[in-house]
mmCIF file with all atom_site columns, C-alpha atoms in Angstrom:
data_model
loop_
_atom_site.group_PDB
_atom_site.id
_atom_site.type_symbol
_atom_site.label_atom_id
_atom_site.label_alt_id
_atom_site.label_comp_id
_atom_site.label_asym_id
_atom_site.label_entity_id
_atom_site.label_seq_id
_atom_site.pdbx_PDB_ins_code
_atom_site.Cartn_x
_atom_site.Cartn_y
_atom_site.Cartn_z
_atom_site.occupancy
_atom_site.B_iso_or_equiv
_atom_site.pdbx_formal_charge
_atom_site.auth_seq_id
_atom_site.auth_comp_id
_atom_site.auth_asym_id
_atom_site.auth_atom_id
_atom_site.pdbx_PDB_model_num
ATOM 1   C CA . UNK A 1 1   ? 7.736   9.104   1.549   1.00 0.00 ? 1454 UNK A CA 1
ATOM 2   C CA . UNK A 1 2   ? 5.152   11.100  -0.453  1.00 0.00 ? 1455 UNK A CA 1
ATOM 3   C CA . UNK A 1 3   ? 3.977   9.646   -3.423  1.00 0.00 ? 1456 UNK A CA 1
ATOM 4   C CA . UNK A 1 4   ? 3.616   11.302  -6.593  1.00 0.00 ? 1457 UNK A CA 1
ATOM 5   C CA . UNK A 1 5   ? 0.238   12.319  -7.976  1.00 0.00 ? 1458 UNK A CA 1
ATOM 6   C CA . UNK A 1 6   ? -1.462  10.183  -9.836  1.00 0.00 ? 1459 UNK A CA 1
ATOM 7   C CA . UNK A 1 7   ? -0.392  9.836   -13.368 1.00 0.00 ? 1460 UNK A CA 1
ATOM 8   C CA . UNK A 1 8   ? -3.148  7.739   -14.952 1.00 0.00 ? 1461 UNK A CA 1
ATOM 9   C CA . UNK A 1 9   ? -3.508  10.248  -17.433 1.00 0.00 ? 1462 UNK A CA 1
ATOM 10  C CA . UNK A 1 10  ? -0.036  9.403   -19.150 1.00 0.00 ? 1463 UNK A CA 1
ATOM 11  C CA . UNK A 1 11  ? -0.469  5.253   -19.034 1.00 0.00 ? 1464 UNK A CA 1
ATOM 12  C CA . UNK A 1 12  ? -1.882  4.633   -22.321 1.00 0.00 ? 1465 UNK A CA 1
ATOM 13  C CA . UNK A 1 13  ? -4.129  1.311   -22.728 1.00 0.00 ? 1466 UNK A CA 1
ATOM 14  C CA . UNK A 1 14  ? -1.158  -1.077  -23.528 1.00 0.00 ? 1467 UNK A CA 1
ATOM 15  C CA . UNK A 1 15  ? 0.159   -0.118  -20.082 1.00 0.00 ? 1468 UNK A CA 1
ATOM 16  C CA . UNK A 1 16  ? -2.953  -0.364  -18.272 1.00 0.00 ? 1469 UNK A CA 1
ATOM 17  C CA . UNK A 1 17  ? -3.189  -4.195  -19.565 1.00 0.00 ? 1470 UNK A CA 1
ATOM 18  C CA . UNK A 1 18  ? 0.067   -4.721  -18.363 1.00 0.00 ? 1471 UNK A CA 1
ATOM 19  C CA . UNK A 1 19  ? -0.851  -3.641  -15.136 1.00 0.00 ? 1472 UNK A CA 1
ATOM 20  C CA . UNK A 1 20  ? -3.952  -6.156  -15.014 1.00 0.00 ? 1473 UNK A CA 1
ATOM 21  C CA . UNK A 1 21  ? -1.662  -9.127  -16.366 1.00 0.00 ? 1474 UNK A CA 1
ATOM 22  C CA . UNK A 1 22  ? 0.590   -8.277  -13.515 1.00 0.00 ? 1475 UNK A CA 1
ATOM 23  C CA . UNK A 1 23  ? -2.436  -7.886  -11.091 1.00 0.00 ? 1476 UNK A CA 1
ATOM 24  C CA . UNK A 1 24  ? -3.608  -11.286 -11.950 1.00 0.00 ? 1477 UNK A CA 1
ATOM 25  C CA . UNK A 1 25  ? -0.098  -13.167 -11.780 1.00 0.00 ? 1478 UNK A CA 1
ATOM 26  C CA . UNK A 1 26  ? 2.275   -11.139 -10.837 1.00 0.00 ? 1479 UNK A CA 1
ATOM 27  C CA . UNK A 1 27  ? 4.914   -13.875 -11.745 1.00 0.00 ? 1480 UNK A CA 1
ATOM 28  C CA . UNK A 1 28  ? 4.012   -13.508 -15.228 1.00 0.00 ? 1481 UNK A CA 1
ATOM 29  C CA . UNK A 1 29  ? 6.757   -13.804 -17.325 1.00 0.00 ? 1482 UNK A CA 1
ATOM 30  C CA . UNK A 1 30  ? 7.013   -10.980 -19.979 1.00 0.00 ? 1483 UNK A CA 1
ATOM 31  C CA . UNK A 1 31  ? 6.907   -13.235 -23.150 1.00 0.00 ? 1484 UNK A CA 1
ATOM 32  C CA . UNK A 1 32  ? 3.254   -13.940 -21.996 1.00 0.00 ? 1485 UNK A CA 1
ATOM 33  C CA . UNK A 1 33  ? 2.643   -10.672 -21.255 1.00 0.00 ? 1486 UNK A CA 1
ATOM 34  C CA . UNK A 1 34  ? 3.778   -9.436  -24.672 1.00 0.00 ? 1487 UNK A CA 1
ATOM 35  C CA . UNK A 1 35  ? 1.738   -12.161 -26.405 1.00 0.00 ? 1488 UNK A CA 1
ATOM 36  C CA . UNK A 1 36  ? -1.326  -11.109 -24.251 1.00 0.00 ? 1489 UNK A CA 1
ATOM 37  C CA . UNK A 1 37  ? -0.918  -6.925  -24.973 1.00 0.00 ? 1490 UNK A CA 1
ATOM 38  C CA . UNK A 1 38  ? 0.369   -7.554  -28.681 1.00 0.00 ? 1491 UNK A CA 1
ATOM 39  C CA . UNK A 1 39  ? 4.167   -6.436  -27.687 1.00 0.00 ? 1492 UNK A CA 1
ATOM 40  C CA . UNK A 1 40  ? 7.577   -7.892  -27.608 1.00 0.00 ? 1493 UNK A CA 1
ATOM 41  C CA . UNK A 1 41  ? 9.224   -9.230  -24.688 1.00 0.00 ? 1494 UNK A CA 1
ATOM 42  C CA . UNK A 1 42  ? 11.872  -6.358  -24.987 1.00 0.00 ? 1495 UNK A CA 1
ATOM 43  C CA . UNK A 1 43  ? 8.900   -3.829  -25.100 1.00 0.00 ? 1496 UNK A CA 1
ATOM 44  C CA . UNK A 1 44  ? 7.084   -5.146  -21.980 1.00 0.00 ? 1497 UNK A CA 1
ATOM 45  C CA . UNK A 1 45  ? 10.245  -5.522  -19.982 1.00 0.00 ? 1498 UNK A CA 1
ATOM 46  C CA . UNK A 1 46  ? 10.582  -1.525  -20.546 1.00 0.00 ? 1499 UNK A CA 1
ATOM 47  C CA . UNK A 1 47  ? 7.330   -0.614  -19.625 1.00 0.00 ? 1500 UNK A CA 1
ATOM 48  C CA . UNK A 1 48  ? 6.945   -2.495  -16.313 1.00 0.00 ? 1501 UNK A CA 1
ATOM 49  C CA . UNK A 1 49  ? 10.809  -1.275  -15.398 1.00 0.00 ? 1502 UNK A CA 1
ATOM 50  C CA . UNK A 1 50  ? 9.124   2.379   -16.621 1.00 0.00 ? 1503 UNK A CA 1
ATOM 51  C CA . UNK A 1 51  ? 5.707   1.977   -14.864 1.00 0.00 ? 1504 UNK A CA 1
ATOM 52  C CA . UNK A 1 52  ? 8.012   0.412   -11.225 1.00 0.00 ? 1505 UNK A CA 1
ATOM 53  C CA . UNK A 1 53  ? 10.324  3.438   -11.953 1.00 0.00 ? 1506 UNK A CA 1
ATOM 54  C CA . UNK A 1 54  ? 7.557   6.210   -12.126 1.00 0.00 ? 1507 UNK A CA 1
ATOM 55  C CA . UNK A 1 55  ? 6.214   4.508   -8.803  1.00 0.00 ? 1508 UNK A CA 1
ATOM 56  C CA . UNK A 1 56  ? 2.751   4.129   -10.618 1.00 0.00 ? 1509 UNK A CA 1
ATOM 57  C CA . UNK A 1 57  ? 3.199   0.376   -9.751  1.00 0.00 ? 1510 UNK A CA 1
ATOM 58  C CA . UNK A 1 58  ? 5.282   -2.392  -7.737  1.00 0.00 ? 1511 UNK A CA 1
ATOM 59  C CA . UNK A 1 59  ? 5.145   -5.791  -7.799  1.00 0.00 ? 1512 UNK A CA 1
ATOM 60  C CA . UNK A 1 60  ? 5.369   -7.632  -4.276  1.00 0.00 ? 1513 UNK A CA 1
ATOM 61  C CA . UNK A 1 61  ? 4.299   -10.673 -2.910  1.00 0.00 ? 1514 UNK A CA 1
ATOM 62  C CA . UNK A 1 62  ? 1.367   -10.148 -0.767  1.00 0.00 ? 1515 UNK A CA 1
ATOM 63  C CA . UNK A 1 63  ? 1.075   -12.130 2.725   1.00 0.00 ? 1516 UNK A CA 1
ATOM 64  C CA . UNK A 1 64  ? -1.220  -12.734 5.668   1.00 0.00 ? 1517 UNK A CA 1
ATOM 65  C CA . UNK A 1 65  ? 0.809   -10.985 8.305   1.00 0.00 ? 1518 UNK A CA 1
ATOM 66  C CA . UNK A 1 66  ? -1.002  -13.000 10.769  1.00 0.00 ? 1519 UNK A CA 1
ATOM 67  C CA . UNK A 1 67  ? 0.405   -16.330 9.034   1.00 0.00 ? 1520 UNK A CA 1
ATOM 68  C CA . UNK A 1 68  ? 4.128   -15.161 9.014   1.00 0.00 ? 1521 UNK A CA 1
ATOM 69  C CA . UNK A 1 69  ? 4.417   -13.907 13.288  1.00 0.00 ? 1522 UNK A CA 1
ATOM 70  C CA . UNK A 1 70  ? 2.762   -10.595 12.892  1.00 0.00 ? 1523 UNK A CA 1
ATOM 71  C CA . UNK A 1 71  ? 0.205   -10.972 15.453  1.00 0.00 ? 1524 UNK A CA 1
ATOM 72  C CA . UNK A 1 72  ? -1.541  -7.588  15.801  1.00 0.00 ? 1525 UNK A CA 1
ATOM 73  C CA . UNK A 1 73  ? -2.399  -5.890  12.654  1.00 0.00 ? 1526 UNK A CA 1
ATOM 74  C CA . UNK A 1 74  ? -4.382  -2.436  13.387  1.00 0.00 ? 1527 UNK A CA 1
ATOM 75  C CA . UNK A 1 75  ? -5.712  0.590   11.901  1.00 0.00 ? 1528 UNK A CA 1
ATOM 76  C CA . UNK A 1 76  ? -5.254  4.081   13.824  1.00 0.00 ? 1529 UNK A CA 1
ATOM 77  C CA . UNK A 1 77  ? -7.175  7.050   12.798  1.00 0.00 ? 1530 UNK A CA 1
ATOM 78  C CA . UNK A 1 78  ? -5.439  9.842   14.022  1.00 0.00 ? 1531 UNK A CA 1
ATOM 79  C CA . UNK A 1 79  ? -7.132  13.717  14.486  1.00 0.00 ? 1532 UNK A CA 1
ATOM 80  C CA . UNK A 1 80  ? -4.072  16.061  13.520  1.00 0.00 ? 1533 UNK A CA 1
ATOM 81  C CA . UNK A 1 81  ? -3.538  20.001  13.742  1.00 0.00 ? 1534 UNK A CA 1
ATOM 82  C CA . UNK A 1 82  ? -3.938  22.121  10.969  1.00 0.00 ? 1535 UNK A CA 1
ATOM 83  C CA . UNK A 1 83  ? -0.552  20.541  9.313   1.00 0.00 ? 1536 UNK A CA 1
ATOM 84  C CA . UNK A 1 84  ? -2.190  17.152  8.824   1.00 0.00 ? 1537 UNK A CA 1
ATOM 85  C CA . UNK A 1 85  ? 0.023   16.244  5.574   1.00 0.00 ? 1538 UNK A CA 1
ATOM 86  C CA . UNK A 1 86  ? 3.291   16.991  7.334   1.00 0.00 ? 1539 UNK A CA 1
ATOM 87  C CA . UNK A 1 87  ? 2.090   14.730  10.049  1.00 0.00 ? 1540 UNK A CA 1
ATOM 88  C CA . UNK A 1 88  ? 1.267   12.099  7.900   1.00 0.00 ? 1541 UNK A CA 1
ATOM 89  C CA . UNK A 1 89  ? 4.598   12.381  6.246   1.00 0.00 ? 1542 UNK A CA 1
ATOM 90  C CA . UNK A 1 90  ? 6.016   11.623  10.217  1.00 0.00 ? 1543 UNK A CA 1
ATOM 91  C CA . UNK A 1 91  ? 3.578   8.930   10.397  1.00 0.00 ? 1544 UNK A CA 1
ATOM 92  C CA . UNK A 1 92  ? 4.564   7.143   7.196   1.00 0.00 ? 1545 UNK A CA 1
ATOM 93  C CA . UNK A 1 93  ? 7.785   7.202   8.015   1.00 0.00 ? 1546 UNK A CA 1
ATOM 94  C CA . UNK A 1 94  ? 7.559   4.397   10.739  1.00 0.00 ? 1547 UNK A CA 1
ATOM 95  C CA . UNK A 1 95  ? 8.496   0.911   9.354   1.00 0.00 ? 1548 UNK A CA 1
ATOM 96  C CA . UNK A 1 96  ? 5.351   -0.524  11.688  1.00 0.00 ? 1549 UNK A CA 1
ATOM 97  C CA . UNK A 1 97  ? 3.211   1.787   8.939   1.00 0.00 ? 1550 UNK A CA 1
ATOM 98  C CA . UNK A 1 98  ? 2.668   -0.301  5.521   1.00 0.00 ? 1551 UNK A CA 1
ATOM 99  C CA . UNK A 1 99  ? -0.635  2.207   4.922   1.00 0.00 ? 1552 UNK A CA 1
ATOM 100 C CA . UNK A 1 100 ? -1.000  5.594   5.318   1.00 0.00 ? 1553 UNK A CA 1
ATOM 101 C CA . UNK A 1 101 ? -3.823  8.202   4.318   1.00 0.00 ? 1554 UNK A CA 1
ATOM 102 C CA . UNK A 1 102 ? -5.182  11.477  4.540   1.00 0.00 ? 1555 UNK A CA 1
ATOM 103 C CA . UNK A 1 103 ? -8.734  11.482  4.719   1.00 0.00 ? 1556 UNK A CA 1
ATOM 104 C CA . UNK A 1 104 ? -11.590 13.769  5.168   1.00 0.00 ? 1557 UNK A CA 1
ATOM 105 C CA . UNK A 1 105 ? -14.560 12.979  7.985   1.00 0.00 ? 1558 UNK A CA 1
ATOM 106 C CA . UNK A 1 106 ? -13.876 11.929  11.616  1.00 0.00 ? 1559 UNK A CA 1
ATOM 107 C CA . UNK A 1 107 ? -10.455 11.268  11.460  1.00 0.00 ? 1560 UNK A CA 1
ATOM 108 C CA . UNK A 1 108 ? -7.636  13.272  9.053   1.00 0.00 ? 1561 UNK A CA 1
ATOM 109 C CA . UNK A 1 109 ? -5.659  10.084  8.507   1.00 0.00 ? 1562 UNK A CA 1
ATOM 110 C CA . UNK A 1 110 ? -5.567  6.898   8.799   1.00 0.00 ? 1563 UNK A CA 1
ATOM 111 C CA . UNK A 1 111 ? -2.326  4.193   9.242   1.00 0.00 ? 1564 UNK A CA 1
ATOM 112 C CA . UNK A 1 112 ? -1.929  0.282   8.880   1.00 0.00 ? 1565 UNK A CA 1
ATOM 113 C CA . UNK A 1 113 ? -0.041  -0.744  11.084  1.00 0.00 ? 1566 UNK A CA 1
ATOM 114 C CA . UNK A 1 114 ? 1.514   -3.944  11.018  1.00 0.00 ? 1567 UNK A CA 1
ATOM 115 C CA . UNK A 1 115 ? 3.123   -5.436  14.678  1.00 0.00 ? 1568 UNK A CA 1
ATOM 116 C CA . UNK A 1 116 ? 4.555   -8.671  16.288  1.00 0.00 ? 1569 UNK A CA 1
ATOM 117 C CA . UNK A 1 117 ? 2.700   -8.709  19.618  1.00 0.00 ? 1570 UNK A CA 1
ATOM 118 C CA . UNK A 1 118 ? 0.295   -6.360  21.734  1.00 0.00 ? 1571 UNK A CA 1
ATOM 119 C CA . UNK A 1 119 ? 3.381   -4.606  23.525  1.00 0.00 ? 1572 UNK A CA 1
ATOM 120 C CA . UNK A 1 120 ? 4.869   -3.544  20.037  1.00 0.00 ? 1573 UNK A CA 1
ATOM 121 C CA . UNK A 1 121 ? 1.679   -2.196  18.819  1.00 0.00 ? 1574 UNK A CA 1
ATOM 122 C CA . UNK A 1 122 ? 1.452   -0.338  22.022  1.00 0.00 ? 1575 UNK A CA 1
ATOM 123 C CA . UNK A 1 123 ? 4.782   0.741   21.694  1.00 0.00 ? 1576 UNK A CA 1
ATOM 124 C CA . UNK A 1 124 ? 3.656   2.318   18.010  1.00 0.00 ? 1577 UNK A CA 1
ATOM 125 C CA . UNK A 1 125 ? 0.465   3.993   18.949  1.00 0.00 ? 1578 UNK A CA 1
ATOM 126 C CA . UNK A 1 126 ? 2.889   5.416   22.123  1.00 0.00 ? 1579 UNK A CA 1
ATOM 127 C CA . UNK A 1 127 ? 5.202   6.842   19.364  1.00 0.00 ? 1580 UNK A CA 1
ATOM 128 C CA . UNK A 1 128 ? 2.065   8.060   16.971  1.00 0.00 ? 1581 UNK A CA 1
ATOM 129 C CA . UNK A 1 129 ? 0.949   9.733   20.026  1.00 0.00 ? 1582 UNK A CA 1
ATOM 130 C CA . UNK A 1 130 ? 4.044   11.246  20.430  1.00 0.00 ? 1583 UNK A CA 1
ATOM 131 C CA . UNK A 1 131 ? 4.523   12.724  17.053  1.00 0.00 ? 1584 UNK A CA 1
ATOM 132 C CA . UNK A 1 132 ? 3.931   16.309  17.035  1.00 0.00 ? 1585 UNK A CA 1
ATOM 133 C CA . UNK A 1 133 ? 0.659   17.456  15.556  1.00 0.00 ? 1586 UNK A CA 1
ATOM 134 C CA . UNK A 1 134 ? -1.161  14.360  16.609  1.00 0.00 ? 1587 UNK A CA 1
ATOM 135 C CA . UNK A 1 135 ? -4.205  15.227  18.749  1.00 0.00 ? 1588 UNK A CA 1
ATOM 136 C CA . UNK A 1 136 ? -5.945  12.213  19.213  1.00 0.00 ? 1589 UNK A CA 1
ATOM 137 C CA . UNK A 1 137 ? -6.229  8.502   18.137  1.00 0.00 ? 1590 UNK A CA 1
ATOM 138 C CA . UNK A 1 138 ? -8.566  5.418   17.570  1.00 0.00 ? 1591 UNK A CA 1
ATOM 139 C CA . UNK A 1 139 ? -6.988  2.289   17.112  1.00 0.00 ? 1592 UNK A CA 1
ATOM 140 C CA . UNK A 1 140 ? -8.787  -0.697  15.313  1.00 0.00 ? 1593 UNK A CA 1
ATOM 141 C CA . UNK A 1 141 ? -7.431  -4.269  16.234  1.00 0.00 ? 1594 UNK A CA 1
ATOM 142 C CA . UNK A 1 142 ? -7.727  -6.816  13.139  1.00 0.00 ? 1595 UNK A CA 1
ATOM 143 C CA . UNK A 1 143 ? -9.043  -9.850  14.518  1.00 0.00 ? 1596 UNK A CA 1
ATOM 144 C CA . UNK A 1 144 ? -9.009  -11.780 11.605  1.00 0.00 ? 1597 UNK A CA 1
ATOM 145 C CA . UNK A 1 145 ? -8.286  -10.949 7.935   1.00 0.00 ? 1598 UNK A CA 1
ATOM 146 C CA . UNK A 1 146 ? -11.027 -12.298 5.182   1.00 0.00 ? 1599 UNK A CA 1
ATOM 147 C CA . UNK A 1 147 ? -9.942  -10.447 2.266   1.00 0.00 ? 1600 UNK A CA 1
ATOM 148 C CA . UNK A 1 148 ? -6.851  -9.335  1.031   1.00 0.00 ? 1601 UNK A CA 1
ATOM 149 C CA . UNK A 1 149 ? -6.489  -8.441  -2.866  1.00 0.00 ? 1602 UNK A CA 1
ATOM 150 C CA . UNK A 1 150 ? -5.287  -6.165  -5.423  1.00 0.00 ? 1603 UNK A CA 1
ATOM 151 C CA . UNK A 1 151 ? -6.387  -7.570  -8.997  1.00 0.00 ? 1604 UNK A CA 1
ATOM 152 C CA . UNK A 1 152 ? -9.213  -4.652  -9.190  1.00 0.00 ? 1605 UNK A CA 1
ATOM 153 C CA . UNK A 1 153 ? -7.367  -3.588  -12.689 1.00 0.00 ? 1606 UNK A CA 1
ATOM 154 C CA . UNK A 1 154 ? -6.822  0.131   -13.753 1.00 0.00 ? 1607 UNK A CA 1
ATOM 155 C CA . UNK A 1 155 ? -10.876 0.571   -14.802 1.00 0.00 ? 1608 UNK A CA 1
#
């Protein structure tokens, strides 16, 4: 899945706080939130379904991988032809990736991947490998995860 370009420029301030609320708890309820941003219940329930809709946010809850089974958590970079976006559409694609980039430097993108032992993460870099326009990859094994958050607000 491709995601849309950003589209900070149409979330006006009362949406960006509702973003942050959400960031900090994201089991806020909406009464609070609407006390917090100066707006209804009603009205905040309509802007995060609008904001989750527009797929400018989500609200999940985050885990450790490595505390629920997942025991290899990696990132690939991965040197791609001269399509590199249509390869990093393939890429995305595979249910192992929870992370995928196009980047400029060394590598042209890079993928999370998220895997339940050291043969299924071989398996997946096998099947990145495979993917056409892939010429090369570098795969970085997590060893251990010290910091996982996403309350950095809409600045």
């Amino acid at each position: 899945m491709t995601l849309p370009p950003p589209a900070s420029a149409g979330i006006d301030e009362i949406s960006k706080e509702i973003i942050e609320q959400l960031q900090q708890d994201g089991r806020r309820s909406y009464a609070a939130i609407g006390k917090a941003v100066g707006l209804s219940e009603a009205a905040v329930r309509q802007r995060v379904q609008k904001l989750a809709d527009s797929q400018i946010m989500q609200i999940v809850a985050v885990t450790n991988p490595l505390e629920l089974g997942f025991t290899r958590q990696a990132m690939i970079s991965i040197v791609a032809a001269s399509d590199i976006s249509s390869t990093a559409d393939r890429i995305a694609e595979l249910p192992e990736v929870d992370y995928c980039v196009v980047t400029a430097g060394n590598a042209d993108i890079l993928a999370e991947v998220i895997c339940s032992s050291d043969e299924d993460l071989l398996r997946v870099i096998s099947t990145i490998r495979g993917i056409e326009g892939v010429l090369s990859t570098n795969t970085f094994t997590y060893l251990s995860l010290k910091k996982q958050e996403y309350n950095w607000g809409t600045r």
